[in-house]
Short mmCIF file of C-alpha atoms in Angstrom, two decimals:
data_model
loop_
_atom_site.label_atom_id
_atom_site.label_comp_id
_atom_site.label_asym_id
_atom_site.label_seq_id
_atom_site.Cartn_x
_atom_site.Cartn_y
_atom_site.Cartn_z
CA MET A 1 103.11 87.66 110.73
CA LYS A 2 100.73 86.01 108.46
CA ALA A 3 101.95 87.68 105.31
CA LEU A 4 100.41 86.86 101.88
CA PHE A 5 101.31 89.45 99.29
CA VAL A 6 99.83 90.25 96.04
CA TRP A 7 102.70 92.04 94.55
CA LEU A 8 101.36 94.75 92.24
CA VAL A 9 103.86 97.66 91.90
CA CYS A 10 107.49 97.61 92.39
CA LEU A 11 110.03 100.43 92.90
CA VAL A 12 113.50 99.41 93.41
CA GLY A 13 116.28 101.32 95.06
CA THR A 14 119.61 100.07 96.11
CA THR A 15 122.42 102.62 96.51
CA SER A 16 123.58 104.71 99.44
CA ALA A 17 126.74 106.10 100.76
CA PHE A 18 125.14 106.18 104.37
CA ALA A 19 127.38 104.80 106.96
CA GLY A 20 125.83 102.11 109.29
CA ASN A 21 124.87 102.95 112.87
CA ALA A 22 123.04 100.08 114.11
CA ASP A 23 124.80 97.91 116.68
CA THR A 24 124.56 94.27 115.48
CA VAL A 25 125.78 93.09 119.05
CA LYS A 26 122.92 94.83 120.62
CA LEU A 27 120.46 93.43 118.05
CA LYS A 28 121.79 89.92 118.88
CA GLN A 29 121.53 90.72 122.54
CA HIS A 30 117.87 91.41 122.25
CA LEU A 31 116.90 88.51 120.13
CA LEU A 32 118.54 86.23 122.67
CA ALA A 33 116.62 87.85 125.48
CA ILE A 34 113.33 87.78 123.62
CA THR A 35 113.59 84.19 122.52
CA ALA A 36 114.99 82.77 125.68
CA THR A 37 111.67 82.42 127.82
CA ALA A 38 111.05 79.05 129.37
CA GLN A 39 107.66 78.93 127.55
CA PRO A 40 106.73 80.27 124.07
CA ARG A 41 105.51 83.83 124.33
CA ASN A 42 102.00 83.25 123.13
CA HIS A 43 98.56 84.08 124.43
CA GLN A 44 98.58 81.04 126.61
CA HIS A 45 101.67 81.98 128.51
CA THR A 46 101.22 85.26 130.12
CA ASP A 47 104.35 84.82 132.23
CA ALA A 48 106.52 84.51 129.07
CA LEU A 49 104.80 87.49 127.64
CA ASN A 50 105.28 89.58 130.70
CA GLN A 51 109.04 88.57 131.07
CA VAL A 52 109.56 89.86 127.39
CA ALA A 53 107.53 93.00 128.12
CA ALA A 54 109.58 93.59 131.30
CA TYR A 55 112.90 93.31 129.24
CA ILE A 56 111.56 95.73 126.57
CA ARG A 57 110.60 98.14 129.15
CA SER A 58 114.06 97.89 130.92
CA GLU A 59 115.71 98.77 127.57
CA PHE A 60 113.39 101.86 126.99
CA GLU A 61 113.97 103.06 130.55
CA GLN A 62 117.65 103.58 129.75
CA LEU A 63 116.69 106.30 127.19
CA ASN A 64 115.44 109.87 127.68
CA GLY A 65 111.69 109.79 127.45
CA GLN A 66 108.41 108.45 128.97
CA VAL A 67 107.84 104.78 129.40
CA GLN A 68 104.38 103.42 129.98
CA GLU A 69 102.45 100.22 129.78
CA GLN A 70 99.01 99.88 128.04
CA VAL A 71 97.39 97.12 129.96
CA TYR A 72 94.09 95.45 128.94
CA THR A 73 92.26 92.27 129.80
CA VAL A 74 91.13 89.42 127.39
CA ALA A 75 89.49 86.23 128.66
CA GLY A 76 90.38 87.12 132.27
CA ASN A 77 94.29 87.46 131.51
CA GLU A 78 96.08 90.79 131.48
CA TYR A 79 98.20 91.69 128.49
CA ARG A 80 100.28 94.74 127.81
CA ASN A 81 101.67 97.06 125.24
CA VAL A 82 104.91 98.53 126.15
CA ILE A 83 105.33 102.32 124.90
CA PHE A 84 108.39 104.63 124.85
CA SER A 85 107.60 108.30 123.93
CA ALA A 86 110.10 110.91 123.00
CA GLY A 87 109.85 114.31 121.55
CA PRO A 88 107.27 117.30 122.20
CA ALA A 89 104.17 115.93 123.82
CA ASP A 90 101.82 118.35 121.82
CA ALA A 91 103.44 117.77 118.42
CA PRO A 92 102.35 115.52 115.63
CA ARG A 93 103.55 111.90 116.21
CA LEU A 94 105.12 109.14 114.39
CA VAL A 95 104.52 105.60 115.58
CA VAL A 96 106.91 102.93 115.15
CA GLY A 97 105.85 99.34 116.29
CA ALA A 98 106.59 95.69 116.41
CA HIS A 99 104.66 92.75 118.00
CA TYR A 100 106.60 90.50 120.51
CA ASP A 101 104.14 87.70 120.80
CA VAL A 102 104.46 84.36 118.79
CA CYS A 103 102.13 82.01 117.11
CA GLU A 104 101.70 78.79 119.03
CA ASP A 105 104.82 76.94 120.31
CA GLN A 106 107.88 78.36 118.54
CA PRO A 107 110.82 80.72 119.39
CA GLY A 108 109.74 83.37 116.76
CA ALA A 109 113.19 84.76 116.17
CA ASP A 110 112.28 86.28 112.76
CA ASP A 111 108.55 86.49 113.59
CA ASN A 112 108.82 88.80 115.39
CA ALA A 113 111.75 89.07 117.59
CA SER A 114 113.61 90.54 114.81
CA GLY A 115 111.22 93.53 114.50
CA VAL A 116 111.26 94.03 118.39
CA ALA A 117 115.07 94.01 118.18
CA GLY A 118 114.99 96.69 115.34
CA LEU A 119 112.45 98.65 117.36
CA LEU A 120 114.78 98.74 120.53
CA GLU A 121 117.78 99.55 118.48
CA LEU A 122 116.03 102.38 116.48
CA ALA A 123 114.77 103.88 119.77
CA ARG A 124 118.29 104.02 120.93
CA LEU A 125 119.62 105.62 117.72
CA LEU A 126 116.94 108.09 117.49
CA ASN A 127 117.17 109.06 121.28
CA ASN A 128 120.32 111.05 120.42
CA HIS A 129 118.42 113.48 118.18
CA THR A 130 116.08 116.29 118.76
CA LEU A 131 113.17 115.97 116.44
CA PRO A 132 110.28 118.51 115.56
CA PHE A 133 107.78 115.59 116.12
CA ARG A 134 107.00 113.08 118.60
CA ILE A 135 107.81 109.40 118.23
CA ASP A 136 105.84 106.51 120.02
CA PHE A 137 107.92 103.30 120.00
CA VAL A 138 105.43 100.57 120.77
CA ALA A 139 105.82 96.89 121.41
CA TYR A 140 102.67 95.19 120.91
CA THR A 141 101.02 92.00 122.34
CA LEU A 142 98.59 89.63 120.74
CA GLU A 143 99.16 90.23 117.09
CA GLU A 144 99.05 86.53 116.37
CA PRO A 145 96.25 84.01 116.12
CA PRO A 146 93.78 83.55 117.74
CA TYR A 147 93.45 87.29 118.19
CA PHE A 148 94.55 88.49 114.78
CA ARG A 149 91.95 90.77 113.01
CA THR A 150 90.24 91.28 116.50
CA GLU A 151 89.86 94.20 118.79
CA HIS A 152 92.10 92.30 121.29
CA MET A 153 95.32 92.94 119.08
CA GLY A 154 97.70 95.23 121.02
CA SER A 155 97.84 97.39 118.07
CA TYR A 156 94.06 97.73 117.70
CA VAL A 157 94.10 98.78 121.40
CA HIS A 158 96.92 101.45 120.79
CA ALA A 159 95.40 102.71 117.46
CA ASN A 160 91.98 103.14 119.05
CA SER A 161 93.34 105.07 121.96
CA LEU A 162 94.97 107.53 119.51
CA TYR A 163 91.78 107.79 117.68
CA GLU A 164 89.87 108.56 120.87
CA GLN A 165 92.51 111.11 121.86
CA GLN A 166 92.11 112.71 118.40
CA ALA A 167 95.95 112.59 117.96
CA LYS A 168 97.54 114.11 115.10
CA LEU A 169 99.30 111.05 113.47
CA MET A 170 102.11 111.63 110.83
CA GLY A 171 102.06 107.90 110.07
CA MET A 172 102.87 104.51 111.47
CA ILE A 173 105.64 102.02 110.60
CA SER A 174 105.36 98.29 111.34
CA LEU A 175 108.53 96.38 111.58
CA GLU A 176 107.41 92.85 110.83
CA MET A 177 110.11 90.07 110.18
CA ILE A 178 113.28 91.90 109.20
CA GLY A 179 116.11 89.33 109.67
CA TYR A 180 115.92 86.66 106.99
CA PHE A 181 117.86 87.09 103.67
CA LYS A 182 119.27 84.78 101.10
CA ASP A 183 121.34 85.46 97.98
CA GLU A 184 120.92 82.24 96.08
CA LYS A 185 118.63 81.86 93.06
CA GLY A 186 115.19 80.34 93.93
CA THR A 187 114.94 81.48 97.58
CA GLN A 188 112.27 84.05 97.00
CA ARG A 189 108.87 82.69 96.33
CA TYR A 190 105.69 84.43 95.13
CA PRO A 191 101.94 83.65 94.95
CA VAL A 192 102.15 83.41 91.32
CA ALA A 193 105.24 81.96 89.84
CA PRO A 194 105.60 84.38 86.84
CA MET A 195 106.05 87.20 89.31
CA LYS A 196 109.78 86.15 89.71
CA LEU A 197 110.41 87.40 86.16
CA PHE A 198 109.74 90.89 87.39
CA TYR A 199 110.86 90.64 91.14
CA GLY A 200 113.62 88.14 90.91
CA SER A 201 114.23 84.91 92.71
CA ARG A 202 116.73 85.91 95.16
CA GLY A 203 115.58 86.70 98.80
CA ASN A 204 118.07 89.48 99.30
CA TYR A 205 115.66 92.48 99.58
CA ILE A 206 113.46 94.35 102.03
CA ALA A 207 110.04 95.05 101.03
CA ILE A 208 107.94 98.31 101.92
CA VAL A 209 104.13 97.32 101.85
CA GLN A 210 101.35 99.96 101.45
CA ARG A 211 97.69 100.23 100.34
CA PHE A 212 96.86 102.42 97.55
CA GLY A 213 95.87 106.01 98.80
CA ASN A 214 98.27 105.65 101.86
CA GLY A 215 99.01 109.46 101.76
CA SER A 216 102.03 111.66 101.75
CA PHE A 217 103.66 109.80 104.67
CA GLY A 218 104.03 106.60 102.82
CA ARG A 219 105.45 108.47 99.69
CA SER A 220 108.04 110.28 101.99
CA MET A 221 108.99 107.22 103.82
CA LEU A 222 109.46 105.38 100.70
CA ARG A 223 111.53 108.03 99.00
CA ASN A 224 113.72 108.49 102.01
CA TYR A 225 114.20 104.72 102.44
CA LYS A 226 115.25 104.08 98.90
CA LYS A 227 117.78 106.80 99.16
CA ALA A 228 119.15 105.45 102.51
CA ALA A 229 119.20 101.77 101.84
CA THR A 230 122.13 99.69 101.24
CA LEU A 231 119.95 96.67 100.49
CA PRO A 232 117.49 96.35 97.50
CA VAL A 233 114.19 97.77 98.30
CA LYS A 234 110.94 96.71 96.64
CA SER A 235 107.75 98.65 97.10
CA LEU A 236 104.49 96.81 97.24
CA ARG A 237 101.14 98.60 96.82
CA ALA A 238 97.64 97.31 96.50
CA PRO A 239 94.12 98.10 97.58
CA ALA A 240 93.54 97.55 101.33
CA PHE A 241 90.97 94.68 100.55
CA VAL A 242 93.68 92.49 98.70
CA THR A 243 94.52 89.62 100.80
CA GLY A 244 97.91 90.02 102.61
CA VAL A 245 98.45 93.67 102.23
CA ASP A 246 97.21 94.29 105.73
CA PHE A 247 98.58 91.17 107.57
CA SER A 248 100.28 92.86 110.45
CA ASP A 249 99.90 95.70 112.99
CA HIS A 250 99.69 98.48 110.47
CA LEU A 251 96.23 97.11 109.71
CA ASN A 252 94.82 98.54 112.81
CA TYR A 253 96.00 102.15 112.09
CA TRP A 254 94.27 101.98 108.67
CA ARG A 255 91.05 101.00 110.36
CA PHE A 256 91.10 104.41 112.11
CA GLY A 257 91.97 106.39 109.14
CA PHE A 258 95.74 106.77 109.83
CA ASP A 259 98.62 106.36 107.20
CA ALA A 260 100.74 103.25 107.87
CA LEU A 261 103.08 100.87 106.22
CA MET A 262 104.94 97.67 106.80
CA ILE A 263 108.61 96.97 106.40
CA THR A 264 109.21 93.18 105.88
CA ASP A 265 111.46 90.47 104.65
CA THR A 266 108.26 88.93 103.10
CA SER A 267 107.64 86.20 105.59
CA PHE A 268 107.00 82.66 104.47
CA TYR A 269 107.54 83.48 100.77
CA ARG A 270 111.22 83.44 101.77
CA ASN A 271 111.68 82.03 105.15
CA SER A 272 110.61 78.48 105.34
CA ASN A 273 111.03 78.59 109.20
CA TYR A 274 107.83 80.71 109.57
CA HIS A 275 105.69 79.58 112.39
CA GLN A 276 108.04 76.58 113.00
CA PRO A 277 110.41 75.47 115.76
CA THR A 278 113.35 76.22 113.47
CA ASP A 279 112.68 79.89 113.41
CA THR A 280 115.75 80.54 115.70
CA ILE A 281 118.30 83.37 115.77
CA TYR A 282 120.94 81.12 114.15
CA THR A 283 119.00 81.62 110.74
CA LEU A 284 119.08 85.31 110.85
CA ASP A 285 121.57 87.77 109.05
CA PHE A 286 122.39 90.33 111.68
CA LYS A 287 124.42 92.46 109.38
CA ARG A 288 121.62 93.01 106.95
CA MET A 289 119.18 93.30 109.78
CA GLY A 290 121.26 96.24 110.85
CA GLU A 291 121.17 97.76 107.40
CA VAL A 292 117.17 97.60 107.56
CA VAL A 293 117.38 99.53 110.90
CA ASP A 294 119.91 101.89 109.62
CA ALA A 295 117.66 102.89 106.69
CA VAL A 296 114.64 103.23 108.96
CA TYR A 297 116.69 105.58 111.20
CA THR A 298 117.89 107.77 108.28
CA SER A 299 114.40 107.79 106.75
CA ILE A 300 112.94 109.14 109.87
CA LEU A 301 115.46 111.80 110.36
CA LYS A 302 114.60 113.18 106.95
CA LEU A 303 110.81 113.20 107.44
CA PRO A 304 109.30 116.81 107.26
#
């Protein structure tokens, strides 16, 4: 993720008696599988991308629902989104997504294998429930440069397909870097230094990022998430044109008029391993990653 936030509004919620459900062993298993490709899973190495896509598909196929690949061609190469759908086919749908590609030559454990691991675990947890709406769990390709902000992004391809189908979308959740946390003072940075007086200098929270006017879906998710979370939560809202607010896959759902938000550990404002060879699984906090997934899980169960 290419996150660059302007932190305008903050709503903090911290407490919950909710018992954890996410399996941290499974989260680590997913991270190992996704980051273990012989070549970096970037746009230049389609074999590596396909290896990860096959792993994601195999995990989805263990669940009760429909699995499909959304294949498209860029510069003569095939790329694919992997989609797992569950729930009534004709009901309004919720999209939960995370990108599995990386920027250049790095393992991308936090960016964004952590989001994909969370996606897989969330699908497993929610597969035990009968919900009144449909959920599409989507693993996207080509989120990173050189295709960021282009129609070649996997999330653009998916969002455009929903628009063309005139699908009724409740909203979209982008899981974008959810595994890096630090408790020490000075571990959270900001675009403007005085912001730490309002938001604190400890990188121990999860952020929910939305644009202004995001609709009732964003309000419901934020309210539910704050109630469910065992981690500190900070809500970040800004106009869509503010640099950084749209720096992930949720951008493409906004383009087509859908409500969408991003859940993130704030990227390079906290994680100095961002887009570096040092972005490995050994830097991640699996316990707190599980807590992020748990809160998303509970929040979705409470959606109307």
